XYZ file of C-alpha atoms in Angstrom:
464
model
C 184.187 152.000 204.617
C 185.957 150.969 207.773
C 186.525 147.219 207.612
C 186.593 146.190 211.264
C 188.748 143.441 212.697
C 187.332 140.741 214.942
C 185.249 141.792 217.904
C 186.992 141.932 221.237
C 184.226 140.752 223.523
C 184.270 140.393 227.284
C 182.258 137.943 229.374
C 179.424 140.461 229.671
C 179.474 141.104 225.907
C 180.861 144.625 226.105
C 183.327 145.247 223.318
C 185.923 147.667 222.030
C 185.899 148.324 218.277
C 189.250 147.830 216.571
C 190.796 150.230 214.067
C 190.444 149.532 210.340
C 192.303 146.393 209.321
C 194.548 148.129 206.866
C 195.984 150.309 209.660
C 196.827 147.379 211.942
C 200.149 145.640 212.166
C 200.085 141.869 212.406
C 200.809 141.778 216.173
C 198.019 144.315 216.829
C 195.227 142.281 215.271
C 192.976 140.543 217.795
C 192.838 136.780 217.515
C 189.238 135.843 216.694
C 189.744 132.385 218.184
C 189.998 133.921 221.659
C 186.572 135.550 221.482
C 184.123 134.378 224.101
C 180.394 134.907 224.259
C 178.526 133.538 227.223
C 175.071 134.878 226.493
C 172.315 132.473 225.586
C 170.413 132.651 222.322
C 167.911 135.520 222.026
C 169.435 137.314 225.057
C 169.686 141.093 225.018
C 173.082 142.365 223.910
C 174.927 144.751 226.187
C 176.895 147.683 224.840
C 176.858 146.664 221.206
C 174.671 145.804 218.231
C 174.104 142.441 216.602
C 176.829 141.847 214.012
C 176.004 140.155 210.687
C 178.031 139.126 207.669
C 176.411 138.834 204.262
C 178.520 136.785 201.869
C 177.799 137.560 198.227
C 177.033 140.958 196.713
C 174.390 140.146 194.102
C 170.697 141.132 194.396
C 170.122 138.688 197.270
C 173.115 139.731 199.350
C 172.793 143.452 198.697
C 169.086 143.439 199.556
C 169.776 141.521 202.764
C 172.609 143.879 203.719
C 170.468 146.940 203.052
C 167.606 145.640 205.215
C 169.975 144.645 208.022
C 171.941 147.892 208.085
C 168.847 150.075 207.792
C 167.296 148.103 210.662
C 170.119 148.717 213.109
C 172.290 145.614 212.642
C 176.050 146.078 212.248
C 176.470 144.669 208.759
C 179.411 143.534 206.612
C 178.835 142.732 202.939
C 181.459 140.531 201.241
C 181.884 140.385 197.467
C 184.996 138.940 195.893
C 184.584 140.430 192.412
C 182.366 143.528 192.188
C 183.330 144.158 188.556
C 181.810 140.906 187.282
C 178.213 139.703 187.216
C 176.390 136.413 186.844
C 175.288 135.578 183.268
C 171.618 136.418 183.186
C 168.838 137.162 180.736
C 168.155 140.333 182.680
C 164.337 140.366 182.784
C 162.651 141.548 185.969
C 158.939 141.828 186.830
C 157.387 145.267 186.627
C 156.492 145.270 190.330
C 160.185 145.062 191.263
C 160.776 148.628 190.090
C 158.491 150.087 192.754
C 159.052 147.448 195.433
C 162.839 147.849 195.320
C 162.908 151.486 194.148
C 164.859 150.678 190.983
C 165.656 153.914 189.069
C 164.224 153.905 185.578
C 167.531 154.930 184.027
C 168.897 151.460 184.889
C 166.404 149.851 182.499
C 167.926 149.118 179.082
C 164.797 148.052 177.247
C 161.031 148.165 177.741
C 159.904 144.879 176.217
C 156.270 144.970 175.140
C 156.339 141.975 172.795
C 157.521 138.409 173.160
C 157.624 135.757 170.495
C 157.551 132.091 171.472
C 158.727 129.767 168.705
C 157.970 126.040 168.757
C 160.123 123.175 167.409
C 158.140 123.307 164.156
C 158.622 127.103 164.059
C 155.016 127.841 165.008
C 155.300 131.403 166.319
C 153.035 133.060 168.857
C 153.172 136.805 169.467
C 152.872 137.023 173.227
C 151.852 140.360 174.691
C 151.195 142.767 171.817
C 147.421 142.473 172.378
C 147.335 141.645 176.080
C 149.767 144.038 177.765
C 148.160 147.252 178.974
C 149.507 150.580 177.733
C 151.645 151.165 180.854
C 152.931 147.591 181.134
C 156.221 146.181 179.923
C 158.950 143.732 180.907
C 162.015 145.664 182.111
C 165.325 144.397 180.739
C 168.607 145.360 182.366
C 172.198 144.265 182.783
C 173.127 142.464 185.974
C 176.390 144.358 186.375
C 174.417 147.623 186.426
C 171.738 146.395 188.839
C 174.199 144.679 191.184
C 176.401 147.761 191.442
C 173.417 149.967 192.253
C 172.074 147.633 194.958
C 175.506 147.298 196.601
C 175.963 151.065 196.641
C 172.554 151.543 198.209
C 173.324 148.973 200.905
C 176.490 150.925 201.710
C 174.582 154.209 201.849
C 172.320 152.594 204.447
C 175.290 151.748 206.628
C 176.575 148.367 205.401
C 180.360 147.955 205.444
C 181.478 146.689 202.048
C 184.469 144.344 201.843
C 186.003 143.429 198.498
C 187.494 140.122 199.486
C 187.394 136.360 199.046
C 185.973 134.302 201.903
C 188.316 131.338 202.341
C 186.894 129.609 205.419
C 184.307 129.956 208.156
C 184.722 128.696 211.700
C 181.367 127.395 212.909
C 180.685 127.269 216.667
C 179.187 124.238 218.363
C 175.463 123.665 218.025
C 173.313 125.740 220.387
C 176.321 127.929 221.218
C 176.155 131.696 220.885
C 179.887 131.945 220.252
C 180.767 133.900 217.120
C 181.242 132.641 213.599
C 184.719 133.593 212.390
C 185.024 134.507 208.724
C 188.508 134.121 207.276
C 189.010 136.070 204.079
C 191.642 137.710 201.931
C 191.772 141.362 200.922
C 194.437 142.260 198.357
C 196.166 138.922 199.094
C 196.316 139.735 202.824
C 194.638 137.377 205.279
C 191.915 138.834 207.485
C 189.407 137.518 210.025
C 186.076 138.846 211.241
C 183.892 137.525 214.062
C 180.133 137.860 213.637
C 176.964 136.734 215.364
C 175.221 135.443 212.252
C 175.734 134.893 208.523
C 173.533 135.333 205.486
C 174.805 133.157 202.638
C 174.116 134.811 199.289
C 177.076 133.382 197.410
C 175.335 131.688 194.514
C 174.678 128.170 193.291
C 178.147 126.953 194.325
C 177.725 128.447 197.782
C 180.659 128.001 200.153
C 178.366 128.933 203.041
C 175.937 126.155 202.096
C 178.746 123.604 202.013
C 180.109 124.686 205.393
C 176.723 124.281 207.122
C 175.984 121.057 205.224
C 172.850 122.487 203.634
C 172.518 119.528 201.275
C 172.969 119.119 197.545
C 170.658 120.096 194.734
C 170.504 119.726 190.975
C 171.894 122.560 188.898
C 171.281 123.597 185.337
C 173.915 125.373 183.334
C 173.140 128.585 181.482
C 175.300 129.574 178.528
C 174.979 132.978 176.927
C 176.676 135.088 174.299
C 176.313 138.831 174.177
C 176.207 139.848 170.526
C 176.458 143.387 169.202
C 174.275 143.657 166.109
C 174.267 146.083 163.197
C 171.848 148.947 163.836
C 169.196 147.644 161.445
C 169.280 144.207 163.083
C 169.151 145.713 166.563
C 166.080 147.716 165.627
C 164.164 144.447 165.169
C 164.775 143.711 168.873
C 163.957 147.251 170.001
C 161.094 146.117 172.256
C 161.043 142.393 171.442
C 162.284 139.316 173.287
C 162.205 135.794 171.851
C 161.968 132.346 173.414
C 162.731 129.184 171.432
C 161.873 125.633 172.473
C 162.935 122.355 170.899
C 165.356 119.479 171.281
C 167.817 121.364 169.083
C 168.177 124.218 171.608
C 167.572 122.412 174.934
C 166.221 119.014 175.996
C 164.556 120.393 179.131
C 164.472 124.204 179.049
C 164.299 127.018 176.493
C 166.653 129.281 174.576
C 166.354 133.034 174.382
C 167.205 136.254 172.604
C 166.847 139.176 175.019
C 167.607 142.796 174.061
C 170.046 144.859 176.144
C 171.223 148.465 175.808
C 173.301 148.056 172.624
C 173.365 144.298 172.084
C 171.337 141.121 172.488
C 171.880 138.205 174.848
C 171.566 134.878 173.025
C 171.622 131.823 175.247
C 170.221 128.530 176.440
C 170.209 126.245 179.464
C 169.877 122.595 180.425
C 169.904 120.297 183.450
C 170.096 116.817 182.003
C 172.685 117.395 179.263
C 175.126 119.966 180.606
C 178.019 118.392 178.711
C 176.266 119.299 175.425
C 175.557 122.940 176.262
C 177.756 124.313 173.472
C 175.891 122.154 170.981
C 172.584 123.636 172.138
C 174.093 127.110 171.870
C 174.946 126.332 168.258
C 171.318 125.254 167.888
C 169.895 128.589 169.009
C 172.401 130.476 166.886
C 171.228 128.451 163.896
C 167.558 129.183 164.665
C 168.229 132.946 164.727
C 170.981 132.968 162.110
C 169.430 135.562 159.795
C 168.350 137.811 162.665
C 171.854 138.086 164.123
C 173.774 137.970 160.846
C 176.659 140.412 160.914
C 176.723 140.492 164.714
C 179.904 140.371 166.774
C 180.227 138.344 169.966
C 181.443 140.715 172.686
C 181.191 138.415 175.695
C 180.677 134.704 176.437
C 179.230 133.673 179.814
C 178.254 130.469 181.613
C 176.965 129.840 185.119
C 175.201 127.142 187.182
C 171.534 127.728 187.987
C 169.860 125.899 190.926
C 166.882 123.755 190.050
C 165.142 123.519 193.425
C 165.506 124.804 197.006
C 168.165 123.181 199.165
C 167.095 120.615 201.788
C 168.311 122.950 204.564
C 168.275 126.724 204.184
C 168.701 127.665 207.854
C 171.141 126.046 210.237
C 172.304 127.559 213.489
C 172.569 131.306 212.995
C 173.158 130.959 209.245
C 170.485 131.554 206.598
C 170.726 131.036 202.833
C 169.069 133.338 200.284
C 168.916 133.672 196.500
C 170.687 131.075 194.369
C 172.499 129.761 197.448
C 169.097 128.714 198.807
C 167.898 127.465 195.407
C 165.356 130.196 194.682
C 165.165 130.038 190.893
C 161.803 129.136 189.381
C 161.360 126.256 186.991
C 159.679 126.833 183.639
C 160.762 130.492 183.397
C 164.185 130.301 185.076
C 163.463 133.548 186.872
C 165.858 134.353 189.694
C 166.542 138.100 190.061
C 163.293 139.012 191.787
C 163.272 136.003 194.092
C 166.919 136.604 194.985
C 166.274 140.213 195.991
C 162.997 139.315 197.704
C 164.526 136.501 199.759
C 167.421 138.727 200.814
C 165.059 141.490 201.852
C 162.745 139.117 203.728
C 165.681 137.490 205.523
C 167.198 140.830 206.508
C 163.885 142.158 207.771
C 163.257 138.916 209.664
C 166.593 139.242 211.473
C 165.876 142.876 212.330
C 162.486 141.876 213.742
C 163.792 138.904 215.739
C 166.711 140.923 217.144
C 164.531 143.949 217.938
C 166.603 146.241 215.759
C 169.921 144.581 216.501
C 169.520 144.656 220.287
C 169.129 140.897 220.860
C 170.903 137.720 219.820
C 168.957 135.558 217.367
C 168.610 131.781 217.256
C 167.998 129.126 214.614
C 164.360 129.009 215.647
C 164.085 132.785 215.179
C 165.413 132.478 211.616
C 163.111 129.592 210.802
C 160.060 131.303 212.267
C 160.545 134.821 210.938
C 162.225 134.074 207.598
C 161.919 130.507 206.382
C 158.307 129.809 207.313
C 157.163 133.132 205.927
C 159.036 132.516 202.668
C 157.633 129.032 202.234
C 154.128 130.204 203.047
C 154.371 132.874 200.380
C 156.213 131.069 197.568
C 156.537 127.301 198.088
C 153.411 126.450 196.080
C 154.516 128.733 193.226
C 157.829 126.897 192.956
C 156.134 123.485 193.037
C 153.590 124.428 190.370
C 156.222 125.828 187.989
C 158.326 122.710 188.531
C 155.336 120.663 187.429
C 154.743 122.838 184.359
C 158.363 122.433 183.282
C 158.139 118.654 183.512
C 154.915 118.645 181.495
C 155.821 121.106 178.746
C 159.609 120.883 178.347
C 160.084 117.126 178.365
C 159.471 116.516 174.648
C 158.853 118.363 171.413
C 155.212 117.274 171.608
C 154.848 119.040 174.940
C 156.657 122.108 173.619
C 154.281 122.349 170.674
C 151.417 122.195 173.193
C 152.995 124.998 175.219
C 153.246 127.319 172.238
C 149.690 126.485 171.144
C 148.353 127.346 174.601
C 150.280 130.622 174.637
C 148.255 131.764 171.655
C 145.175 132.098 173.864
C 144.732 135.737 174.951
C 143.289 134.780 178.332
C 146.301 132.558 179.035
C 148.547 135.478 178.095
C 146.694 137.910 180.371
C 146.829 135.545 183.358
C 150.509 134.831 182.691
C 151.460 138.497 182.509
C 149.424 139.416 185.592
C 151.138 136.689 187.596
C 154.631 137.459 186.283
C 154.570 141.248 186.298
C 152.998 141.653 189.737
C 154.091 138.450 191.510
C 150.652 137.561 192.801
C 147.952 135.150 191.749
C 146.074 136.735 188.886
C 142.424 137.526 189.571
C 140.543 135.882 186.710
C 136.953 134.933 185.953
C 135.642 131.591 187.149
C 134.203 130.493 183.808
C 137.205 131.727 181.839
C 139.445 129.862 184.263
C 137.440 126.694 183.739
C 137.576 127.109 179.977
C 141.337 127.636 180.168
C 141.740 124.413 182.153
C 139.571 122.459 179.702
C 141.464 123.898 176.732
C 144.706 122.919 178.412
C 143.581 119.320 178.799
C 142.348 119.324 175.202
C 145.764 120.497 174.047
C 147.434 117.806 176.137
C 145.279 115.148 174.547
C 145.976 116.418 171.058
C 149.670 116.455 171.808
C 149.544 113.070 173.533
C 150.841 114.391 176.825
C 149.394 111.918 179.307
C 150.289 110.032 182.473
C 151.209 111.097 185.949
C 152.210 114.652 184.970
C 148.745 115.289 183.508
C 146.977 114.047 186.625
C 149.283 116.063 188.881
C 148.651 119.196 186.804
C 144.884 118.657 187.012
C 144.955 118.428 190.798
C 147.331 121.368 191.151
C 145.270 123.547 188.800
C 142.117 122.686 190.739
C 143.723 123.853 193.992
C 144.960 127.080 192.431
C 141.759 127.991 190.598
C 139.119 126.882 193.064
């Protein structure tokens, strides 16, 4: 790909593309600080296309870059380390395969059974009776998925830059002057001027810090990839396990997820990050016999956002994926929402810019991207946040969670919502019975107080 140097723009916005950076001598490179743009926001561009930088090459960034490039926007996708990937359980909803055209050969495992194990080792088989014959939970490796999505973005016209973004020059508010992205490629300093930025650079987002997007709480996920003997691996052929209890996490769950030739064994926590290795020892102890003889082939840890940032759009900068805080409570799901937010943001920019022909403004980004995202998913995030506080706060609540998961109707509604990312269409009386059974379980498990009342009101809004 030709990595372009900074735009040389005239007062009327006509420009002359520069040669690839690697062919330029130092004195030939245009100085991005001298760029001038006099057009007002949302004005039609003359002689050029809208130029966008996407920082971060995971599912969020790659999906945004693909949508932008395919829609006519001149797009640059930055990723500092394409060979590495975020530690991740690797589960995606079934609908993502069709929605994002994920090739089936990328899927490592077709999980058709899940076991949920309580603190007292009460075990519920989740899915063996409720999944339909064609349904399963796809399991894949992030390094495989990320590489595929980046390559597809490039094939749609995105310019891929393997480089580290070191700084971003932000223009004055309400100015349509360019953002200047300073970065290094092979230890050489480079600069690129762009009209807008999509920040997809994870929980520790540099883009979010630069636009003062506000802080948020982060969990830490810790995971070991363990290669098992063949007979042990066969047990996890189509099975994933979730463990809950104070021994594995004070506010989340631990997992054993099957991959191509190994399992991922991990846990996460928000309130006790300093003890994460102790909780990892806890999950290893719970599954000791099942992973006996296994060899650890990789150890991974990564921050996971716990809620959306206070500001996700500022100026002509939009945040997506983990950078925006789009990881659901209760399940910790992030891959789908990362890719979906990137795609929605990219498509929103294409729409607002009329295929890259017009400048966009902060209001355009808020109207076409942020409001549409919140309208579609804000209530889902709030409800799952509430469920996590109710069920994961104590071993009593966790026992209640596992007991409820034994109900086949609860399983069917859960799978319909997870696999297809839409509110499951249930039966009114079965829904009412499920709510009553839930409250009965809460009472038996002594889960009372404000969380119970909030859940009642939220469930009423969702079901009726």
